[in-house]
mmCIF file of C-alpha atoms and ligand atoms in Angstrom:
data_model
loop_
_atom_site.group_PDB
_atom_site.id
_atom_site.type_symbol
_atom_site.label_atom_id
_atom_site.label_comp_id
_atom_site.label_asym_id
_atom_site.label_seq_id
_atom_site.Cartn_x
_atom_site.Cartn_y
_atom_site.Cartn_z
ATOM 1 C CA UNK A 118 119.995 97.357 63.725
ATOM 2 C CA UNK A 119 123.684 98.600 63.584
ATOM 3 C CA UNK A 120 122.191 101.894 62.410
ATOM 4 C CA UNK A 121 120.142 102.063 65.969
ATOM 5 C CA UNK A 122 122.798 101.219 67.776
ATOM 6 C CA UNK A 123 124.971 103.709 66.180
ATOM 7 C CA UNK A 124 122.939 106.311 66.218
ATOM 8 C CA UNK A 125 121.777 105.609 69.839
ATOM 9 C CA UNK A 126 125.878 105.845 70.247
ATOM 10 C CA UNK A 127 125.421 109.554 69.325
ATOM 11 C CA UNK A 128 122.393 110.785 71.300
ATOM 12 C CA UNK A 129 120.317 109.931 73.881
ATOM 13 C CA UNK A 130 116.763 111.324 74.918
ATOM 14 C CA UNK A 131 115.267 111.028 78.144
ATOM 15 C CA UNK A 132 111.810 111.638 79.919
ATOM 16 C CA UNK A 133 111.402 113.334 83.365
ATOM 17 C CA UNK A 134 108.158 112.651 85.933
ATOM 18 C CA UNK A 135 108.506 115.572 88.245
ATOM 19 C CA UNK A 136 106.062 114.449 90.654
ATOM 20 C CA UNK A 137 105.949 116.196 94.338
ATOM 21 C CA UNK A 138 105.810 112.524 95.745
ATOM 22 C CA UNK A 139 107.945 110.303 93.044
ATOM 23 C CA UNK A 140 110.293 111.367 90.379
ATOM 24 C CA UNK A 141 110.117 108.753 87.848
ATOM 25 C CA UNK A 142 112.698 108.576 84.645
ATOM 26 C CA UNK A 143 111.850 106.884 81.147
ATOM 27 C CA UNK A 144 114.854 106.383 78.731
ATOM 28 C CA UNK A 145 114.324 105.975 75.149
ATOM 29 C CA UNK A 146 114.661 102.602 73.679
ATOM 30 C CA UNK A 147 115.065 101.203 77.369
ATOM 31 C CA UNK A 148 111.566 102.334 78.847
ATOM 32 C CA UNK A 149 111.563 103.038 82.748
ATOM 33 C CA UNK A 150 114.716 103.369 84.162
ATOM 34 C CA UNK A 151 114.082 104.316 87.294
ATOM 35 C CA UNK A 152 111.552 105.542 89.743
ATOM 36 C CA UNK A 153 112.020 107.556 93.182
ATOM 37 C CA UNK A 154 110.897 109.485 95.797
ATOM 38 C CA UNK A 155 111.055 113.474 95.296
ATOM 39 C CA UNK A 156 112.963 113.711 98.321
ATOM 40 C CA UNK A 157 116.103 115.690 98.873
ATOM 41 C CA UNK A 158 117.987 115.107 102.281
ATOM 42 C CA UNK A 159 120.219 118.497 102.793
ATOM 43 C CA UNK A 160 122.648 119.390 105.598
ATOM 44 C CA UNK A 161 122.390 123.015 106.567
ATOM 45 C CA UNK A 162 125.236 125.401 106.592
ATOM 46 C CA UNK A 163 126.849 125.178 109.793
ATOM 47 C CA UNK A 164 130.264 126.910 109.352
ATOM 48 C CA UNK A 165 130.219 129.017 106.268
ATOM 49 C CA UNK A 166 130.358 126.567 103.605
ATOM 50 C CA UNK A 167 126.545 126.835 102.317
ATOM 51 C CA UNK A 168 124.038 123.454 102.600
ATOM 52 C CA UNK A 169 125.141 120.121 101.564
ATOM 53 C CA UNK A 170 122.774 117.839 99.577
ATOM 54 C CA UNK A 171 123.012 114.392 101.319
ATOM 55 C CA UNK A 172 120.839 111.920 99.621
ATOM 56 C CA UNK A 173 118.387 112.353 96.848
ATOM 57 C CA UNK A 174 115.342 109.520 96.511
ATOM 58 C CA UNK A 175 114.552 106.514 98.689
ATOM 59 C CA UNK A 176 117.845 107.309 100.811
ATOM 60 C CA UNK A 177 116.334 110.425 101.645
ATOM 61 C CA UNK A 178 112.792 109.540 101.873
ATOM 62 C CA UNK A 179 113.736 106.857 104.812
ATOM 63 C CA UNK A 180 114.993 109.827 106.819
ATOM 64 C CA UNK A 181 112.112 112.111 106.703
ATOM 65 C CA UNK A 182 110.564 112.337 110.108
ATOM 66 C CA UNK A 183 113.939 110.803 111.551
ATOM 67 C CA UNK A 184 116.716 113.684 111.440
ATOM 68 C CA UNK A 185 118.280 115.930 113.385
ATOM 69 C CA UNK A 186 118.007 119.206 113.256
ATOM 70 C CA UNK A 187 121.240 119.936 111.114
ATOM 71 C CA UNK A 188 119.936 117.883 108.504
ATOM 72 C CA UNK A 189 116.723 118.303 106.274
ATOM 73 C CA UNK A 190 114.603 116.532 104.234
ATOM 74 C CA UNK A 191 113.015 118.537 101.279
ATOM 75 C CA UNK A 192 110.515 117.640 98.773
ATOM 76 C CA UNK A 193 111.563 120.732 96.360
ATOM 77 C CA UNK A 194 108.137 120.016 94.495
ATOM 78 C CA UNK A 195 105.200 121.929 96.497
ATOM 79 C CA UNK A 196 101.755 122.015 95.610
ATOM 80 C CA UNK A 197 102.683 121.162 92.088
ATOM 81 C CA UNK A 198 105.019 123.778 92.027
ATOM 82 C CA UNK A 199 108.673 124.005 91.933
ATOM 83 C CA UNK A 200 109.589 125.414 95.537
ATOM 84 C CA UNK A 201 112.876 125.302 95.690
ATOM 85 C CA UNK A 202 115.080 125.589 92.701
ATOM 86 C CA UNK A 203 118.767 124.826 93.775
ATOM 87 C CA UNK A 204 117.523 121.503 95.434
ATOM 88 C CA UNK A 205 115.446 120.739 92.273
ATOM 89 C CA UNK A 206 117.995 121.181 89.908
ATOM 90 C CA UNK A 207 120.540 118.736 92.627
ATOM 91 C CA UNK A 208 117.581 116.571 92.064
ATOM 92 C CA UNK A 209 117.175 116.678 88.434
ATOM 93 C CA UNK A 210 120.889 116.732 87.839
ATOM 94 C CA UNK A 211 120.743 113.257 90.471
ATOM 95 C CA UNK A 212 118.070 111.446 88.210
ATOM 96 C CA UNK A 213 119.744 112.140 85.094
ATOM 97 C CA UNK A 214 123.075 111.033 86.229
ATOM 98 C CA UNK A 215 121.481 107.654 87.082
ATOM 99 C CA UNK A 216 119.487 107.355 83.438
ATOM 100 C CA UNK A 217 122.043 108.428 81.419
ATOM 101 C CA UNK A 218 124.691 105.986 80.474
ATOM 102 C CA UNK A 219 127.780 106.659 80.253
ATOM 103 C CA UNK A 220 127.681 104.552 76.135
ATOM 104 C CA UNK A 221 126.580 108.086 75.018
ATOM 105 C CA UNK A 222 128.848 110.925 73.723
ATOM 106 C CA UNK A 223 126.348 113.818 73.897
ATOM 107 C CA UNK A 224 124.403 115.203 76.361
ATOM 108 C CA UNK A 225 121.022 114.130 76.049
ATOM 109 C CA UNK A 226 117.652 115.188 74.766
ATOM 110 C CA UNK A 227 115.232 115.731 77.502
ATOM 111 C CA UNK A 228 111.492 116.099 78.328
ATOM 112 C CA UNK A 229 110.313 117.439 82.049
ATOM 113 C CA UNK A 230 106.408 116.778 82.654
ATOM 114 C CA UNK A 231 105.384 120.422 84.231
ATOM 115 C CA UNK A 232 101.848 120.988 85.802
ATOM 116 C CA UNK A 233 99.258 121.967 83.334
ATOM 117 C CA UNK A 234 98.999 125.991 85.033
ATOM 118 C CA UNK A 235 102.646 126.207 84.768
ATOM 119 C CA UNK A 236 104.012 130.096 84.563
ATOM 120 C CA UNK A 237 106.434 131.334 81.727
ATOM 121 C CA UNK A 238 109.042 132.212 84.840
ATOM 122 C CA UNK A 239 108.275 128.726 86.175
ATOM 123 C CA UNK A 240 108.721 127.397 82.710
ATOM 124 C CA UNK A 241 111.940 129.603 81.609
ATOM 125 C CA UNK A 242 113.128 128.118 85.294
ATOM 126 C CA UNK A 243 112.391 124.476 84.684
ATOM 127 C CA UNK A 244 114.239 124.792 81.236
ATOM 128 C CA UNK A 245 117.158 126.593 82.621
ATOM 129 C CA UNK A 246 117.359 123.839 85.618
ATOM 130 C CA UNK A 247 117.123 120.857 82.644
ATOM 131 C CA UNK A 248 119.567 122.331 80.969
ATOM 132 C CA UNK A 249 122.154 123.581 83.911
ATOM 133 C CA UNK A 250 121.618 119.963 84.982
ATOM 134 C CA UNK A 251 122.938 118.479 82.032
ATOM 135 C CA UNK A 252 120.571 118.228 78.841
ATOM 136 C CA UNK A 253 121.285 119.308 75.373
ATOM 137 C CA UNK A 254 117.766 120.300 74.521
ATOM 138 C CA UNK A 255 114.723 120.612 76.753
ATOM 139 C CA UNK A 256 110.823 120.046 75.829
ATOM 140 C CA UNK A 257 108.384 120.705 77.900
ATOM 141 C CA UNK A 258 104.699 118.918 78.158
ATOM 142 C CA UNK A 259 102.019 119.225 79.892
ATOM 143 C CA UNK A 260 101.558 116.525 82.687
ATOM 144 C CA UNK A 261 97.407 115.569 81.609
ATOM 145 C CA UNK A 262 98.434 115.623 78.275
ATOM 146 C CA UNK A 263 102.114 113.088 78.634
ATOM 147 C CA UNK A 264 99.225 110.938 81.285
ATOM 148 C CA UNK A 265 96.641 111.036 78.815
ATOM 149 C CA UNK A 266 99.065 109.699 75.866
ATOM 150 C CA UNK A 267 100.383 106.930 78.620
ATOM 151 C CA UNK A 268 97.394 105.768 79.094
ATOM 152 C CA UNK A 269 96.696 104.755 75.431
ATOM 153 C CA UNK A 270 93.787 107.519 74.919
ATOM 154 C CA UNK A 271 94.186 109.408 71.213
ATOM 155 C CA UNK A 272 94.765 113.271 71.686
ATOM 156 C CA UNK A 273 95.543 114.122 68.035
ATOM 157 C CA UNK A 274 92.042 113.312 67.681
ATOM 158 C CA UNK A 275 88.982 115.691 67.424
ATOM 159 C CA UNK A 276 87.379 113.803 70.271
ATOM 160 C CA UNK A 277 87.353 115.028 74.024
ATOM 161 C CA UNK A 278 89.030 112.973 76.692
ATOM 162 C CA UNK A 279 88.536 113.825 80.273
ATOM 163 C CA UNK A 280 92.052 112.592 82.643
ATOM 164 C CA UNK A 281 92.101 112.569 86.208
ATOM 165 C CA UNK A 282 95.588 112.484 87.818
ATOM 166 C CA UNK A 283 95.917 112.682 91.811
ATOM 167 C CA UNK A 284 99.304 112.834 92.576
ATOM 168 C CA UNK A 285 100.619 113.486 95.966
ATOM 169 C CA UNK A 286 100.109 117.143 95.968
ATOM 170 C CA UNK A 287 97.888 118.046 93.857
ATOM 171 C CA UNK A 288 94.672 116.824 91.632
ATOM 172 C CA UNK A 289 94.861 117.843 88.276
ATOM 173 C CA UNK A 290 91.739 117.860 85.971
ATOM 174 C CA UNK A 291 92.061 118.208 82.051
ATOM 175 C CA UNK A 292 89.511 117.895 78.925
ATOM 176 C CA UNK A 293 91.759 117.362 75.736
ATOM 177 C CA UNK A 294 91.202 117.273 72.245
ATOM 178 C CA UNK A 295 93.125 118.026 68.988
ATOM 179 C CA UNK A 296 96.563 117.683 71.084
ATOM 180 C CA UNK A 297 95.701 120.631 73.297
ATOM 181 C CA UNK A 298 94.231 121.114 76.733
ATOM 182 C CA UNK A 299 90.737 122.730 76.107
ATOM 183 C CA UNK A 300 89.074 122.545 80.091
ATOM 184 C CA UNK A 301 91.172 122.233 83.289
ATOM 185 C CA UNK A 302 91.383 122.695 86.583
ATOM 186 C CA UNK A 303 93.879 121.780 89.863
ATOM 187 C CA UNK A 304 93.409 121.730 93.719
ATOM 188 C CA UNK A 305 96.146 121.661 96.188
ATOM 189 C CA UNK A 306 94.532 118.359 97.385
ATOM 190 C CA UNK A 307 96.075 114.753 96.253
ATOM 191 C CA UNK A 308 97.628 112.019 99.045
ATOM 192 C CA UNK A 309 99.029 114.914 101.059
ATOM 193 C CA UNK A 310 95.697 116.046 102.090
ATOM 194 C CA UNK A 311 94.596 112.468 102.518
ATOM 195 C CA UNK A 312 97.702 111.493 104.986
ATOM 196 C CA UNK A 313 96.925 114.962 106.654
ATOM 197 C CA UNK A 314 93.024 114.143 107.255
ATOM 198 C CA UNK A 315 94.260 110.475 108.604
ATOM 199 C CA UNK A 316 96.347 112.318 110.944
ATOM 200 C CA UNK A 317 94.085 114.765 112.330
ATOM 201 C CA UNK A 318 90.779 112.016 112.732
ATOM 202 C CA UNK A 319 93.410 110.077 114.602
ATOM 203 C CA UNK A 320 94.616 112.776 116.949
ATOM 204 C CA UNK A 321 90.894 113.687 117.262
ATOM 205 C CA UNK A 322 89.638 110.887 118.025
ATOM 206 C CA UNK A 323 92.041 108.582 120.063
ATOM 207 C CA UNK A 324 94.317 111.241 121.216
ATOM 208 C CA UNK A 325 97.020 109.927 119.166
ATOM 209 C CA UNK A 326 99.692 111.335 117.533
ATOM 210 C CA UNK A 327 101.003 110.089 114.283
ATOM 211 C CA UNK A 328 103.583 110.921 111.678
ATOM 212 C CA UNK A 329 103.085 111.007 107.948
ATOM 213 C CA UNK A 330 104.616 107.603 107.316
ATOM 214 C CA UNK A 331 102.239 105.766 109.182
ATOM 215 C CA UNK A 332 99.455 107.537 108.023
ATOM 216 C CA UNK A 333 100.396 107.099 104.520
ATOM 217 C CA UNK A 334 100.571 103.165 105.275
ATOM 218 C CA UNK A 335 96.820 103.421 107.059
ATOM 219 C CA UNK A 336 95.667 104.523 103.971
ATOM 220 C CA UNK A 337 97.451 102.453 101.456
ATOM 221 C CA UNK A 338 96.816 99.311 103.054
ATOM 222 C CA UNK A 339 92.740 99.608 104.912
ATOM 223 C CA UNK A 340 91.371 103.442 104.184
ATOM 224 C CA UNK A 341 88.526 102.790 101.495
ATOM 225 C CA UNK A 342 86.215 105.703 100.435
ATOM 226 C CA UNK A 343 82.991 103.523 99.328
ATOM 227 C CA UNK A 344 80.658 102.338 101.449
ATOM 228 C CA UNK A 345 80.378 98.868 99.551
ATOM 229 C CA UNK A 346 83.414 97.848 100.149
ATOM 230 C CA UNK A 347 84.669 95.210 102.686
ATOM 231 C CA UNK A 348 85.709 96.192 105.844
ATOM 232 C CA UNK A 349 89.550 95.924 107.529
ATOM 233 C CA UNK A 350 90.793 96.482 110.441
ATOM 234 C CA UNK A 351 94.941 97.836 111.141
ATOM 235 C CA UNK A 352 96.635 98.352 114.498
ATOM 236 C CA UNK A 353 98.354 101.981 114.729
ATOM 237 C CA UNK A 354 101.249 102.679 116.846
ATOM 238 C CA UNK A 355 102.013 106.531 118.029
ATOM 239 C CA UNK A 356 102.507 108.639 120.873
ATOM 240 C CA UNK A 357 99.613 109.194 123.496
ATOM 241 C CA UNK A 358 98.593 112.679 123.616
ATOM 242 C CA UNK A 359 97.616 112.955 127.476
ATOM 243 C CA UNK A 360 100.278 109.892 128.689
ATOM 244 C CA UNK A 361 102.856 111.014 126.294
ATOM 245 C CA UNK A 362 104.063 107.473 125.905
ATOM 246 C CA UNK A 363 103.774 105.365 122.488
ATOM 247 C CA UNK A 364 100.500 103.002 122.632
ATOM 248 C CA UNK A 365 98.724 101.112 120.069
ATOM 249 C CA UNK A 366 94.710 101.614 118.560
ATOM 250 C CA UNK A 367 93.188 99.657 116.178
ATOM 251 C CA UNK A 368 91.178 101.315 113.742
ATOM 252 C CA UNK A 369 88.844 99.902 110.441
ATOM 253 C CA UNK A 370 88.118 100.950 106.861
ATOM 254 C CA UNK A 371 84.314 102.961 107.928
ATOM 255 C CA UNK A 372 85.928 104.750 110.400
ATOM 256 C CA UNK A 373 89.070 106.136 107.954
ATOM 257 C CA UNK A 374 86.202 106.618 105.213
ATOM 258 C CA UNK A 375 84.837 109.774 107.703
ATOM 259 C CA UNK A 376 88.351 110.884 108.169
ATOM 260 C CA UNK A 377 88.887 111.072 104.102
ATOM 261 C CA UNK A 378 85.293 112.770 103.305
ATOM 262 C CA UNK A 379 86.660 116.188 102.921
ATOM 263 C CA UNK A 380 89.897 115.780 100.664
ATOM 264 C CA UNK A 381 87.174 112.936 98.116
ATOM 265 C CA UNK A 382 85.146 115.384 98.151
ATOM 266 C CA UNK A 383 87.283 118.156 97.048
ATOM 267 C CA UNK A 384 88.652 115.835 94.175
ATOM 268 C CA UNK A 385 84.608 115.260 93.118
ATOM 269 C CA UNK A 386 83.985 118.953 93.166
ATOM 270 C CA UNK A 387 86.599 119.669 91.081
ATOM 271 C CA UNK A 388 85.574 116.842 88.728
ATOM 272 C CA UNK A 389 82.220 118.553 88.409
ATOM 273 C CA UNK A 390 83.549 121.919 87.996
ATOM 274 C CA UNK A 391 85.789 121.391 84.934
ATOM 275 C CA UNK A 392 82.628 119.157 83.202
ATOM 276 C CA UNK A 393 81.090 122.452 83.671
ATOM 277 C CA UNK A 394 82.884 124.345 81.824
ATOM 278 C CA UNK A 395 83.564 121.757 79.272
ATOM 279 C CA UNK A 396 82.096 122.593 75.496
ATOM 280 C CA UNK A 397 78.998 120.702 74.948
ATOM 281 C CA UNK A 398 80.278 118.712 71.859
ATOM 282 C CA UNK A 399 83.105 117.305 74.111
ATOM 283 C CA UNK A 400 81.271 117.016 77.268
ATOM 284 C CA UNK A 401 79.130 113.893 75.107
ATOM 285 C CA UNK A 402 81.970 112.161 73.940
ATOM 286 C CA UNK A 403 83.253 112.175 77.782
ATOM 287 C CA UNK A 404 79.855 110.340 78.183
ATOM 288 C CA UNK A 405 80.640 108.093 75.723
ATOM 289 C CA UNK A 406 84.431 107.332 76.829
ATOM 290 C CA UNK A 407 84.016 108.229 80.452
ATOM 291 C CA UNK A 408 86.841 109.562 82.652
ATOM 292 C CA UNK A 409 90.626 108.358 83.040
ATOM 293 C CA UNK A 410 92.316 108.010 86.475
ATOM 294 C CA UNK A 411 95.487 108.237 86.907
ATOM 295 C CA UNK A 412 98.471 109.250 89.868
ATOM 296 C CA UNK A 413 99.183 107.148 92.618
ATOM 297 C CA UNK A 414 96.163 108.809 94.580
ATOM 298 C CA UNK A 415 93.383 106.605 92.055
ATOM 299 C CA UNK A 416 94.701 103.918 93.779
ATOM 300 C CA UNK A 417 92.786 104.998 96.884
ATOM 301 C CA UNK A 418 90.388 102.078 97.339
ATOM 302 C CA UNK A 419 86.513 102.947 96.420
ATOM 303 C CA UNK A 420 87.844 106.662 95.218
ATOM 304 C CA UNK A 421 86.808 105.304 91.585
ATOM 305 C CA UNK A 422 83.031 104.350 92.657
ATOM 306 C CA UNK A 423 82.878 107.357 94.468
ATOM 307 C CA UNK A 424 83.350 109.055 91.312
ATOM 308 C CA UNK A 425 80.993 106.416 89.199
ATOM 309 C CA UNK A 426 78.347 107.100 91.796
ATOM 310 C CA UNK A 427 78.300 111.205 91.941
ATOM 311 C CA UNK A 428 79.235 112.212 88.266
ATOM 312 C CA UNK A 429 77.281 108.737 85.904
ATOM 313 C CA UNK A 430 80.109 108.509 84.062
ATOM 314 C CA UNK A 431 82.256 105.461 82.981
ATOM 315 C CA UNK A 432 85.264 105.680 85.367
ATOM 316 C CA UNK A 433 88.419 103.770 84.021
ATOM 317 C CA UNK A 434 91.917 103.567 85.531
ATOM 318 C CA UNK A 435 94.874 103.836 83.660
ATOM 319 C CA UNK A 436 96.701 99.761 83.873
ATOM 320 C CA UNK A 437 99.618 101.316 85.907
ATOM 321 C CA UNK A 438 98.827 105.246 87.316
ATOM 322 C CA UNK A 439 102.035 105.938 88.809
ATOM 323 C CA UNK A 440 103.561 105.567 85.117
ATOM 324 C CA UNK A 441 101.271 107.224 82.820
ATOM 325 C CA UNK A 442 102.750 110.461 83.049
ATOM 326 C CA UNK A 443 106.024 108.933 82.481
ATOM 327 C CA UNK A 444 105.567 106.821 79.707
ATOM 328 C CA UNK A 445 103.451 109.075 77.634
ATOM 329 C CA UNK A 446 105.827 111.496 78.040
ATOM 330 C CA UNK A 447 108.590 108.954 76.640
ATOM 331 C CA UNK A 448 105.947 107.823 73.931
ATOM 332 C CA UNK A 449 106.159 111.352 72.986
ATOM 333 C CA UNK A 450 109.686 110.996 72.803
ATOM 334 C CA UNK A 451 110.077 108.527 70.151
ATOM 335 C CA UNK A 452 107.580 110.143 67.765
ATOM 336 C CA UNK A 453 109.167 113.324 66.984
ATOM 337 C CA UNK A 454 106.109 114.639 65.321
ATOM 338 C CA UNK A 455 103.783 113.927 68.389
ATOM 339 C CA UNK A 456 106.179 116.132 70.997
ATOM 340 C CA UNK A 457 106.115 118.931 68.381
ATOM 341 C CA UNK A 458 102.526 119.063 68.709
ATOM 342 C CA UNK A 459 101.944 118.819 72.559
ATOM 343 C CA UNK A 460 105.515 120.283 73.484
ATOM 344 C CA UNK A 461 104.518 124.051 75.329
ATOM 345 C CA UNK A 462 106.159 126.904 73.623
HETATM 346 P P1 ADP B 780 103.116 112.668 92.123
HETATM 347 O O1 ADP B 780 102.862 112.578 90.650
HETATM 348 O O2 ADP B 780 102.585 113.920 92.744
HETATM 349 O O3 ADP B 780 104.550 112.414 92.456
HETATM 350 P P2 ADP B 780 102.110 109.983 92.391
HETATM 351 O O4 ADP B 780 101.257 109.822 91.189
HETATM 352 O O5 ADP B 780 103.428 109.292 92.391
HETATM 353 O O6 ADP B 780 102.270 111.506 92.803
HETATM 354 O O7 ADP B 780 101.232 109.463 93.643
HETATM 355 C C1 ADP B 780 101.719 109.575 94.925
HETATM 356 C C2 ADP B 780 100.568 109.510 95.896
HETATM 357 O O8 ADP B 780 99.856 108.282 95.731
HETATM 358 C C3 ADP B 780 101.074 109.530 97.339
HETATM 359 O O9 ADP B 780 100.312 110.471 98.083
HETATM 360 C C4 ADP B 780 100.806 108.105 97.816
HETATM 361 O O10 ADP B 780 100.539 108.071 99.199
HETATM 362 C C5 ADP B 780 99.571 107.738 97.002
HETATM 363 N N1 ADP B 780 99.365 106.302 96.889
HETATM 364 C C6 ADP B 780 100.235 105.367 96.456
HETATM 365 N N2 ADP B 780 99.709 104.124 96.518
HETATM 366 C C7 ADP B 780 98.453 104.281 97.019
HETATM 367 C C8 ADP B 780 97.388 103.368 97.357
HETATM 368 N N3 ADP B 780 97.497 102.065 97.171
HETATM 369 N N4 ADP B 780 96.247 103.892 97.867
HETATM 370 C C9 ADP B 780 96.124 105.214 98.070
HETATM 371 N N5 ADP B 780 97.071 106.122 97.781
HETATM 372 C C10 ADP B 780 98.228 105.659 97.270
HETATM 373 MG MG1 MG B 781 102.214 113.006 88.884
#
């Protein structure tokens, strides 16, 4: 016990959920420390003095859509992809600021969950902005394989697991065995491209303009993509296209389930595509143990029969998606040997 706490005295280690919607932050020993949006709000260089960073999180989530034209709210995160470095590394260097206590003498250990079709320059980037932003030593893992761990399946084992993760940007499909990724695939399609579809069936059909708050909310709270689901009904508020004045619709779960056809049915496709090229022997054990949702987008109601229905597999869903990435990766962290075997080179 005193040994722990000594030795926790002299190092620290920390696990990083680069999401493009939410940034989430697991500290060894502690578990989740904290959990935000991937938001950066940044002042642009008016006289000379080069961009300001604002507010990083929920701060600066609760100003997208609402600022003026000086100021800017950037996810850095695009598409899975790191777009924007400097704000990134303000971001990273934000999140480990608020994990890291101050108990610690050393800088600490750190693992960043990168998309599974990462690049070496992205990589050699994402180490150097770890690093710049305060860690002693970075690890990288791949993001199926840290969700894949979080959500309890075995990866050391010779047995193929198929995980799902829709995330705000992107959809990310992996077939794992023997601690490596042997099958994947990504789309540029996650909760973006749902919010987006919301948006456009609205303005299509009621004339109505909406930002990507609200739609967000429509589809948390009433879209649902099955048809044997119950039915709800939500008032919208946004501005009249024709009048130009801010008026209210009402629309129900059947109608938002024809606005979300397209982006579902991306996320099935590539589903199907990645069993395809899946090696036979693994393909049958993904019969057997069926297929692992996770990301905040499996929370998209009916999404998971959807899936049941086209591919006749067992469909599961991690107990809490938003965290699996997270706490595998920190899972990871505390067994030494386990990070050496899924950490990327
Ligand atoms: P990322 O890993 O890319 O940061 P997350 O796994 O945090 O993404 O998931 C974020 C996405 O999940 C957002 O697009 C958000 O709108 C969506 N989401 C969150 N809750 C729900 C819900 N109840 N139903 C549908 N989508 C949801
Ligand atoms: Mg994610």
């Amino acid at each position: 016990m005193v040994l722990a706490k000594l030795s926790s005295l002299f190092s620290s280690a920390i696990a990083i959920d680069l999401g493009t919607a939410n940034t989430l932050v697991y500290m060894e020993g502690k578990g989740m420390v904290c959990s935000e949006p991937s938001v950066v709000a940044v002042a642009k260089d008016v006289n000379g003095r080069g961009d300001r960073i604002l507010a990083v999180g929920h701060e600066a989530k609760n100003m997208v859509g609402r600022t003026p034209d000086s100021i800017q709210a950037i996810r850095p995160i695009k598409d899975g992809v790191i777009a924007d470095f400097e704000v990134t590394e303000a971001m990273l260097r934000y999140f480990i600021r608020k994990a890291h206590d101050r108990s610690t003498f050393f800088r600490p250990r750190i693992v960043v969950c990168v998309p599974p079709c990462i690049t070496s320059v992205e990589k050699r980037a994402v180490r150097e902005a770890t690093l710049s932003a305060g860690a002693r030593e970075v690890f990288l893992i791949e993001e199926p394989m840290a969700a894949a761990i979080g959500a309890g399946l075995d990866v050391t084992s010779p047995t193929g697991s198929m995980v799902v993760d829709i995330g705000g940007g992107t959809t990310d499909v992996a077939v794992i065995s023997l601690s490596g990724i042997v099958a994947s695939r990504s789309i540029r399609c996650g909760g973006d491209k749902m919010d987006e579809a919301i948006i456009n069936y609205v303005r299509r059909k009621f004339n109505l303009l909406i930002g990507d708050r609200t739609a967000e909310r429509i589809k948390m709270n009433v879209a649902s993509v099955s048809p044997h689901m119950k039915s709800q009904t939500m008032e919208i508020k946004g501005r009249d296209l024709v009048a130009g004045i801010p008026r209210v619709i009402s629309t129900c779960s059947e109608e938002l389930r024809e606005a979300l056809i397209e982006p579902v049915q991306d996320i099935v496709d590539c589903v199907h595509m990645t069993l395809e090229c899946t090696p036979p022997e693994l393909a049958a054990d993904i019969v057997d143990r069926g297929i692992m949702l996770v990301g905040g987008g499996s929370l998209l109601r009916g999404l998971d029969q959807v899936l049941r229905d086209e591919t006749k597999l067992p469909i599961l869903r991690s107990e809490d998606p938003f965290t699996a990435v997270v706490v595998g990766a920190g899972t990871a962290l505390d067994k030494i040997e386990l990070l050496r075997d899924v950490a990327l080179r």
